[in-house]
Coordinates of C-alpha atoms in Angstrom, one line a residue:
M1 CA 0.0 0.0 0.0
N2 CA 3.0 2.3 0.8
K3 CA 4.2 2.1 -2.7
F4 CA 0.8 3.0 -4.2
I5 CA 0.6 6.1 -1.7
E6 CA 4.1 7.3 -2.6
K7 CA 3.3 7.2 -6.4
L8 CA 0.4 9.6 -5.6
G9 CA 3.0 12.1 -4.3
K10 CA 1.6 15.6 -3.0
Q11 CA -1.8 14.7 -4.2
V12 CA -2.4 13.0 -1.0
E13 CA -2.7 15.4 2.1
G14 CA -3.2 12.7 4.8
V15 CA -3.9 9.0 5.3
L16 CA -6.0 7.4 8.0
A17 CA -6.5 3.6 8.5
G18 CA -8.6 1.7 10.9
F19 CA -12.0 0.0 11.8
D20 CA -15.2 1.4 10.4
R21 CA -18.2 -0.8 11.2
L22 CA -17.7 -3.5 13.9
V23 CA -20.4 -5.9 14.9
F24 CA -19.8 -8.1 17.9
R25 CA -21.9 -11.1 19.1
G26 CA -22.3 -12.0 22.8
T27 CA -23.1 -15.6 23.6
L28 CA -23.8 -17.3 26.9
R29 CA -22.0 -20.5 26.0
R30 CA -23.1 -22.5 28.9
I31 CA -26.8 -22.4 27.9
V32 CA -26.7 -22.2 24.3
Y33 CA -26.9 -25.9 23.8
D34 CA -29.6 -28.5 25.1
A35 CA -27.6 -30.0 27.9
G36 CA -26.4 -26.4 29.3
M37 CA -30.0 -25.3 29.3
K38 CA -31.1 -28.4 31.3
S39 CA -28.2 -27.7 33.8
Y40 CA -29.6 -24.2 34.3
L41 CA -33.2 -25.6 35.0
W42 CA -31.8 -28.2 37.2
Q43 CA -29.9 -25.5 39.3
N44 CA -32.9 -23.5 39.5
Q45 CA -35.3 -26.4 40.3
V46 CA -37.4 -25.8 37.3
L47 CA -39.4 -28.8 35.9
L48 CA -39.5 -29.3 32.2
K49 CA -43.6 -29.1 32.6
D50 CA -42.9 -25.6 34.2
F51 CA -40.3 -24.4 31.4
G52 CA -42.9 -22.4 29.6
K53 CA -44.0 -20.4 32.6
H54 CA -40.5 -19.8 33.9
V55 CA -39.0 -18.5 30.5
E56 CA -42.1 -16.4 30.0
R57 CA -41.7 -14.8 33.3
T58 CA -38.1 -14.4 33.1
S59 CA -38.5 -12.8 29.5
Q60 CA -41.1 -10.4 30.9
Q61 CA -38.5 -9.3 33.6
L62 CA -35.9 -8.8 31.3
K63 CA -37.9 -6.6 28.9
A64 CA -39.1 -4.5 31.9
A65 CA -35.6 -3.9 33.3
S66 CA -34.0 -3.3 29.9
L67 CA -36.6 -0.5 28.9
T68 CA -36.6 1.1 32.4
A69 CA -33.7 3.7 31.7
A70 CA -35.2 4.8 28.4
Q71 CA -38.6 5.2 29.9
Q72 CA -37.3 7.1 32.8
A73 CA -35.3 9.3 30.5
G74 CA -38.6 10.1 28.4
R75 CA -37.0 8.4 25.2
P76 CA -39.4 6.8 22.8
V77 CA -39.8 3.1 22.7
R78 CA -41.4 2.0 19.5
Y79 CA -42.4 -1.3 18.2
L80 CA -41.8 -2.0 14.5
P81 CA -44.2 -4.5 12.7
S82 CA -41.9 -5.2 10.1
S83 CA -38.1 -6.4 10.8
Q84 CA -37.1 -5.1 7.2
V85 CA -37.2 -1.3 7.9
S86 CA -33.9 0.6 8.3
K87 CA -33.8 0.8 12.2
E88 CA -30.6 2.9 12.0
Q89 CA -32.4 5.5 9.8
I90 CA -35.4 5.7 12.2
A91 CA -33.0 6.1 15.1
R92 CA -31.1 8.8 13.5
E93 CA -34.2 10.8 12.6
I94 CA -35.3 10.8 16.1
A95 CA -31.9 11.8 17.5
A96 CA -31.8 14.8 14.9
K97 CA -35.5 15.6 15.4
D98 CA -34.8 15.5 19.5
Q99 CA -31.2 17.0 19.1
V100 CA -29.8 14.2 21.4
R101 CA -26.1 14.6 22.0
Q102 CA -25.5 12.3 24.6
G103 CA -27.4 9.2 26.1
T104 CA -30.3 7.2 25.0
V105 CA -31.8 8.0 21.7
C106 CA -34.7 5.4 21.5
V107 CA -35.6 1.7 21.9
L108 CA -36.8 -0.1 18.9
T109 CA -38.6 -3.5 19.3
S110 CA -39.2 -6.0 16.6
V111 CA -40.2 -9.8 16.4
E112 CA -37.5 -11.7 14.4
P113 CA -36.3 -15.2 13.8
C114 CA -33.9 -16.4 16.7
W115 CA -32.4 -19.6 18.0
S116 CA -34.0 -20.8 21.3
F117 CA -35.5 -23.9 23.3
E118 CA -38.9 -25.6 23.3
V119 CA -40.3 -28.4 25.4
G120 CA -42.4 -30.9 24.1
P121 CA -43.3 -34.6 24.0
N122 CA -41.1 -37.2 22.7
R123 CA -43.1 -39.7 20.7
E124 CA -40.6 -42.5 21.4
T125 CA -40.0 -42.2 25.0
K126 CA -43.2 -40.6 26.0
H127 CA -41.5 -37.9 28.1
L128 CA -41.2 -34.3 27.8
E129 CA -37.9 -33.3 26.1
L130 CA -36.1 -29.9 25.7
T131 CA -34.8 -29.2 22.2
G132 CA -33.0 -26.2 20.7
K133 CA -34.7 -24.9 17.5
P134 CA -35.4 -21.9 15.3
R135 CA -38.4 -19.8 16.4
K136 CA -39.3 -16.2 16.6
C137 CA -39.3 -13.7 19.8
L138 CA -39.1 -10.1 20.5
F139 CA -35.7 -8.3 20.2
L140 CA -34.8 -5.0 21.8
Y141 CA -32.6 -2.4 19.8
H142 CA -31.2 0.2 22.1
Y143 CA -29.8 3.1 20.4
W144 CA -27.4 5.6 22.2
V145 CA -25.0 8.5 21.6
H146 CA -22.3 6.9 24.0
P147 CA -19.9 9.2 25.5
E148 CA -16.8 7.2 24.2
F149 CA -18.2 5.3 21.2
G150 CA -20.6 8.1 19.8
F151 CA -23.6 6.8 17.9
M152 CA -24.1 3.1 18.3
N153 CA -26.7 0.4 19.0
A154 CA -27.0 -3.0 20.6
R155 CA -29.8 -5.5 20.7
I156 CA -30.9 -8.2 23.1
Q157 CA -32.9 -11.4 22.3
T158 CA -35.6 -11.4 25.0
W159 CA -35.9 -15.3 25.2
F160 CA -33.4 -17.6 26.2
P161 CA -30.4 -17.9 25.7
F162 CA -30.4 -13.9 25.5
S163 CA -28.0 -13.6 22.7
I164 CA -26.7 -9.9 22.1
Q165 CA -25.2 -8.0 19.1
I166 CA -23.3 -4.8 19.6
C167 CA -22.5 -2.5 16.5
L168 CA -20.2 0.5 16.8
N169 CA -18.2 2.6 14.3
G170 CA -14.5 3.3 14.5
R171 CA -14.6 6.5 12.8
E172 CA -17.7 7.5 15.2
W173 CA -15.5 6.6 18.2
L174 CA -12.1 8.6 16.7
A175 CA -14.3 11.7 16.4
R176 CA -15.0 11.5 20.2
Q177 CA -11.2 11.1 20.8
M178 CA -10.2 13.9 18.6
D179 CA -12.7 16.2 20.5
Q180 CA -11.2 15.3 23.6
A181 CA -7.5 15.5 22.2
G182 CA -8.4 19.0 20.9
I183 CA -7.7 18.0 17.3
G184 CA -9.5 19.9 14.6
Y185 CA -11.3 18.0 11.7
R186 CA -14.0 18.3 9.1
R187 CA -16.4 15.4 8.9
H188 CA -18.3 14.0 6.1
D189 CA -20.7 11.3 7.1
N190 CA -18.4 8.3 8.3
C191 CA -15.1 9.8 7.2
F192 CA -12.9 12.9 7.5
S193 CA -12.1 15.3 4.7
R194 CA -9.6 17.2 6.7
I195 CA -7.7 16.5 10.1
D196 CA -5.4 19.0 11.6
D197 CA -2.9 16.4 12.9
Y198 CA -3.0 13.2 10.7
G199 CA -0.2 11.6 12.8
R200 CA -1.9 12.0 16.2
A201 CA -5.3 11.0 14.8
Q202 CA -3.7 7.7 13.5
Q203 CA -2.2 7.1 16.9
L204 CA -5.7 7.4 18.4
M205 CA -7.2 5.0 15.8
D206 CA -4.5 2.5 16.8
E207 CA -5.2 2.8 20.6
Q208 CA -8.8 1.4 19.5
L209 CA -7.0 -2.0 19.0
R210 CA -5.5 -2.0 22.4
V211 CA -8.5 -1.4 24.6
N212 CA -9.9 -4.0 27.2
W213 CA -12.8 -5.3 24.8
P214 CA -14.5 -7.7 26.9
H215 CA -14.7 -5.0 29.7
L216 CA -16.1 -2.5 27.4
L217 CA -18.6 -4.9 25.9
D218 CA -19.8 -6.3 29.2
G219 CA -20.8 -2.7 30.2
V220 CA -22.9 -2.5 27.1
A221 CA -24.4 -5.8 28.0
N222 CA -25.3 -4.7 31.6
Q223 CA -27.4 -1.8 30.1
L224 CA -29.1 -4.2 28.0
N225 CA -29.9 -6.6 30.7
P226 CA -29.4 -5.1 34.1
I227 CA -30.8 -8.1 36.0
H228 CA -28.5 -10.5 34.3
E229 CA -26.7 -11.3 37.7
R230 CA -30.3 -12.0 39.3
I231 CA -31.4 -14.2 36.7
F232 CA -28.2 -16.3 36.7
A233 CA -27.5 -16.1 40.5
R234 CA -27.7 -19.9 40.9
F235 CA -26.0 -20.7 37.4
P236 CA -23.3 -18.0 36.9
V237 CA -22.6 -17.5 33.2
N238 CA -20.8 -14.8 31.2
Y239 CA -21.0 -13.4 27.7
Y240 CA -18.5 -14.9 25.3
W241 CA -17.6 -12.1 22.8
S242 CA -16.6 -12.7 19.0
T243 CA -16.2 -10.3 16.0
Y244 CA -19.3 -11.1 13.7
Q245 CA -18.6 -8.5 11.1
S246 CA -16.0 -6.1 10.5
E247 CA -14.9 -3.2 8.1
W248 CA -11.3 -2.1 7.9
A249 CA -10.9 1.1 5.7
M250 CA -8.1 3.3 4.7
D251 CA -8.9 7.0 3.8
L252 CA -6.7 8.8 1.3
V253 CA -7.5 12.5 1.5
F254 CA -7.0 14.5 -1.7
G255 CA -6.5 18.3 -1.3
D256 CA -7.6 18.8 -4.9
P257 CA -10.9 16.9 -5.6
G258 CA -10.2 17.5 -9.4
Q259 CA -7.0 15.3 -9.2
L260 CA -9.1 12.3 -7.7
R261 CA -11.7 12.9 -10.5
R262 CA -9.1 12.4 -13.2
L263 CA -7.3 9.5 -11.4
Y264 CA -10.2 7.2 -10.3
P265 CA -11.4 6.2 -13.7
Q266 CA -7.7 5.0 -14.2
L267 CA -8.0 3.0 -10.9
L268 CA -11.6 1.5 -11.9
Q269 CA -10.1 0.2 -15.3
L270 CA -6.9 -1.2 -13.5
G271 CA -9.2 -2.9 -11.0
M272 CA -11.5 -4.4 -13.6
T273 CA -9.1 -5.6 -16.0
S274 CA -5.8 -6.5 -14.2
F275 CA -7.0 -8.9 -11.6
S276 CA -8.3 -12.5 -12.0
S277 CA -10.2 -14.9 -9.7
P278 CA -6.8 -16.2 -8.3
D279 CA -5.8 -12.7 -7.5
V280 CA -9.2 -12.0 -5.7
M281 CA -8.7 -15.3 -3.6
R282 CA -5.0 -14.2 -2.6
F283 CA -6.3 -10.8 -1.6
L284 CA -8.7 -12.3 0.6
G285 CA -6.4 -14.9 2.3
K286 CA -7.3 -18.0 0.2
R287 CA -4.5 -20.2 -1.4
V288 CA -4.5 -21.0 -5.2
N289 CA -2.9 -23.9 -7.0
Q290 CA 0.9 -23.6 -7.6
D291 CA 0.2 -23.1 -11.1
G292 CA -1.9 -20.1 -10.2
T293 CA -5.1 -21.7 -11.1
V294 CA -8.4 -21.9 -8.7
P295 CA -8.6 -25.0 -6.7
A296 CA -11.3 -27.5 -8.0
N297 CA -12.8 -27.7 -4.5
L298 CA -13.5 -24.1 -4.1
T299 CA -17.1 -23.8 -3.3
Q300 CA -17.3 -20.0 -2.9
E301 CA -18.3 -17.4 -5.7
V302 CA -15.6 -15.2 -6.9
S303 CA -16.9 -11.9 -8.6
T304 CA -16.0 -8.3 -9.4
D305 CA -18.6 -5.6 -10.2
L306 CA -19.1 -2.0 -10.5
K307 CA -21.9 0.2 -8.8
R308 CA -22.6 3.8 -9.3
R309 CA -23.7 5.5 -6.0
A310 CA -24.9 9.1 -5.4
E311 CA -21.6 9.9 -4.0
G312 CA -19.4 8.1 -6.5
V313 CA -18.5 4.7 -8.1
R314 CA -17.6 1.6 -6.0
I315 CA -15.8 -1.4 -7.4
K316 CA -15.9 -4.6 -5.3
H317 CA -14.0 -7.8 -5.5
R318 CA -16.0 -10.3 -3.6
L319 CA -14.9 -14.1 -2.3
G320 CA -18.1 -15.6 -0.8
N321 CA -19.1 -13.1 1.8
N322 CA -16.0 -11.4 2.1
S323 CA -14.8 -8.5 -0.2
I324 CA -12.5 -5.9 -0.7
K325 CA -13.7 -2.7 -2.6
L326 CA -12.7 0.8 -3.6
Y327 CA -14.8 4.0 -3.9
D328 CA -14.5 7.7 -4.0
K329 CA -16.6 10.1 -1.9
A330 CA -16.7 13.2 0.4
Y331 CA -16.3 15.5 -2.5
T332 CA -16.4 19.2 -1.3
G333 CA -14.9 22.4 -2.6
Q334 CA -11.5 21.8 -0.6
A335 CA -11.1 18.0 -0.5
A336 CA -12.2 14.3 -1.6
V337 CA -11.5 11.0 -0.2
L338 CA -10.4 7.8 -1.9
R339 CA -11.3 4.7 0.3
P340 CA -10.1 1.1 0.0
E341 CA -12.0 -1.1 2.5
V342 CA -12.2 -4.5 3.5
T343 CA -15.5 -6.2 4.6
I344 CA -15.2 -9.3 6.4
N345 CA -18.9 -11.0 7.0
D346 CA -17.4 -14.6 7.3
P347 CA -14.5 -14.4 9.6
A348 CA -14.6 -18.4 9.7
Q349 CA -12.7 -18.0 6.3
F350 CA -9.5 -16.9 8.2
K351 CA -7.3 -19.1 10.5
V352 CA -5.2 -17.8 13.2
Y353 CA -2.8 -19.3 16.0
R354 CA -4.5 -18.6 19.5
P355 CA -4.2 -20.6 22.8
K356 CA -6.7 -23.4 23.2
E357 CA -9.0 -22.7 26.3
G358 CA -7.6 -24.2 29.4
D359 CA -4.3 -24.8 27.7
P360 CA -1.6 -22.1 27.6
Q361 CA 0.2 -23.6 24.7
E362 CA -0.4 -22.1 21.3
N363 CA -2.4 -24.3 18.7
W364 CA -3.5 -24.1 15.3
L365 CA -7.3 -23.7 15.4
G366 CA -9.1 -23.8 12.1
G367 CA -11.6 -21.2 11.2
K368 CA -13.6 -19.3 13.7
C369 CA -11.3 -16.1 13.8
G370 CA -13.5 -14.1 16.1
G371 CA -10.9 -11.9 17.8
V372 CA -10.5 -8.1 17.1
S373 CA -6.6 -8.6 16.6
P374 CA -7.0 -11.2 14.2
I375 CA -9.5 -9.4 12.2
C376 CA -7.6 -6.4 12.1
T377 CA -4.6 -8.3 10.8
A378 CA -6.7 -10.0 8.1
G379 CA -8.3 -6.7 7.1
Q380 CA -4.8 -4.9 6.8
K381 CA -3.1 -7.7 4.7
S382 CA -6.3 -8.1 2.3
R383 CA -6.2 -4.2 1.8
K384 CA -2.4 -4.0 1.2
K385 CA -2.3 -6.8 -1.5
P386 CA -4.2 -5.2 -4.2
W387 CA -2.9 -1.8 -4.0
T388 CA 0.9 -3.2 -4.1
A389 CA -0.2 -5.0 -7.2
I390 CA -1.6 -1.7 -8.7
A391 CA 1.4 0.2 -7.7
T392 CA 3.5 -2.0 -10.3
R393 CA 1.1 -1.3 -13.1
W394 CA 0.6 2.6 -12.6
P395 CA 2.9 5.5 -13.6
A396 CA 5.2 6.6 -10.9
S397 CA 5.4 10.1 -9.2
T398 CA 8.9 11.1 -7.7
T399 CA 7.5 13.8 -5.3
A400 CA 7.3 12.5 -1.8
P401 CA 3.9 13.4 -0.1
P402 CA 3.9 16.2 2.5
W403 CA 2.3 14.0 5.2
R404 CA 5.3 11.5 5.1
N405 CA 7.6 14.4 6.3

């Protein structure tokens, strides 16, 4: 990537790299399977015939506790009859209308598919049986303007096993960090078209990777379910956090928007005509045959496409549910932004070394790359590979960019 940036020379005023969207999943692993849920019922002396009453009562208690803070603050709690509407758009409209600068924006509720448990008769044994299966239940979507993360949301499933999903944005978080550090900037949606100190801003963004993630996410989980400790007093269980989806983006800020408008068509042509399916596979961490061909056992679709949007044109190389893309945005009279971005919606495609639980020795664990650091590494590597390739095909500039000095 550095070769590509150096060839741009003084056209680039600054560079910023780090997380954009991050989605975490919280799982109570001790009760996510049938035997674990049975152990919870045993510890709480709940018979299978009383399962329905117990979980219904617990669900009602969780909903009441989860909504208390929003209701006390006078914030709206709105039921959505369809799960297909954009909840974030609704929440942002409420925040803008009510001029919410910090605290709860709203809580949106919706009935959606989930994984939970049911008790029913077993035809063979003639006994009641607990089984996990897909069903539907009510989800609570909390939207906040968080003092540290900025605008964010989190949802909780109100039926056992109470799974959680937390979504935040690294750029939103960085804006809060720069406000506290006194760094001036000009913001355009989820990117910055000017930062007074790019070096310091990058340091702040790098600090996001070194935070105590379980501590921060547990704090959000406690807001979603304030009675967690009471529910599991006889069967203690904590959330296990994993990265479900992530976006790692680099913003190249051009001081002259006209320069990016002239350059971008060349990059689109190179992106569409220079890379084959094996190239895309290598970009996204998949091995190819020694002769450079696609392995015969590949089951994922490899594709490249262009899409024209209101703010610019996007090119995307996709392997299964993961992708690397490039687009231009944030055109103003003073600047424009070129953004390469890696989106990982299927982290199980990446493998990392990590300690096996209960064993300090490092082992090779295939798939399920759920931590923040492994996802960060995968995103950085995937982002660098195509631009190193482009740099070898693109005319050079001998002028060093000013931000490098």
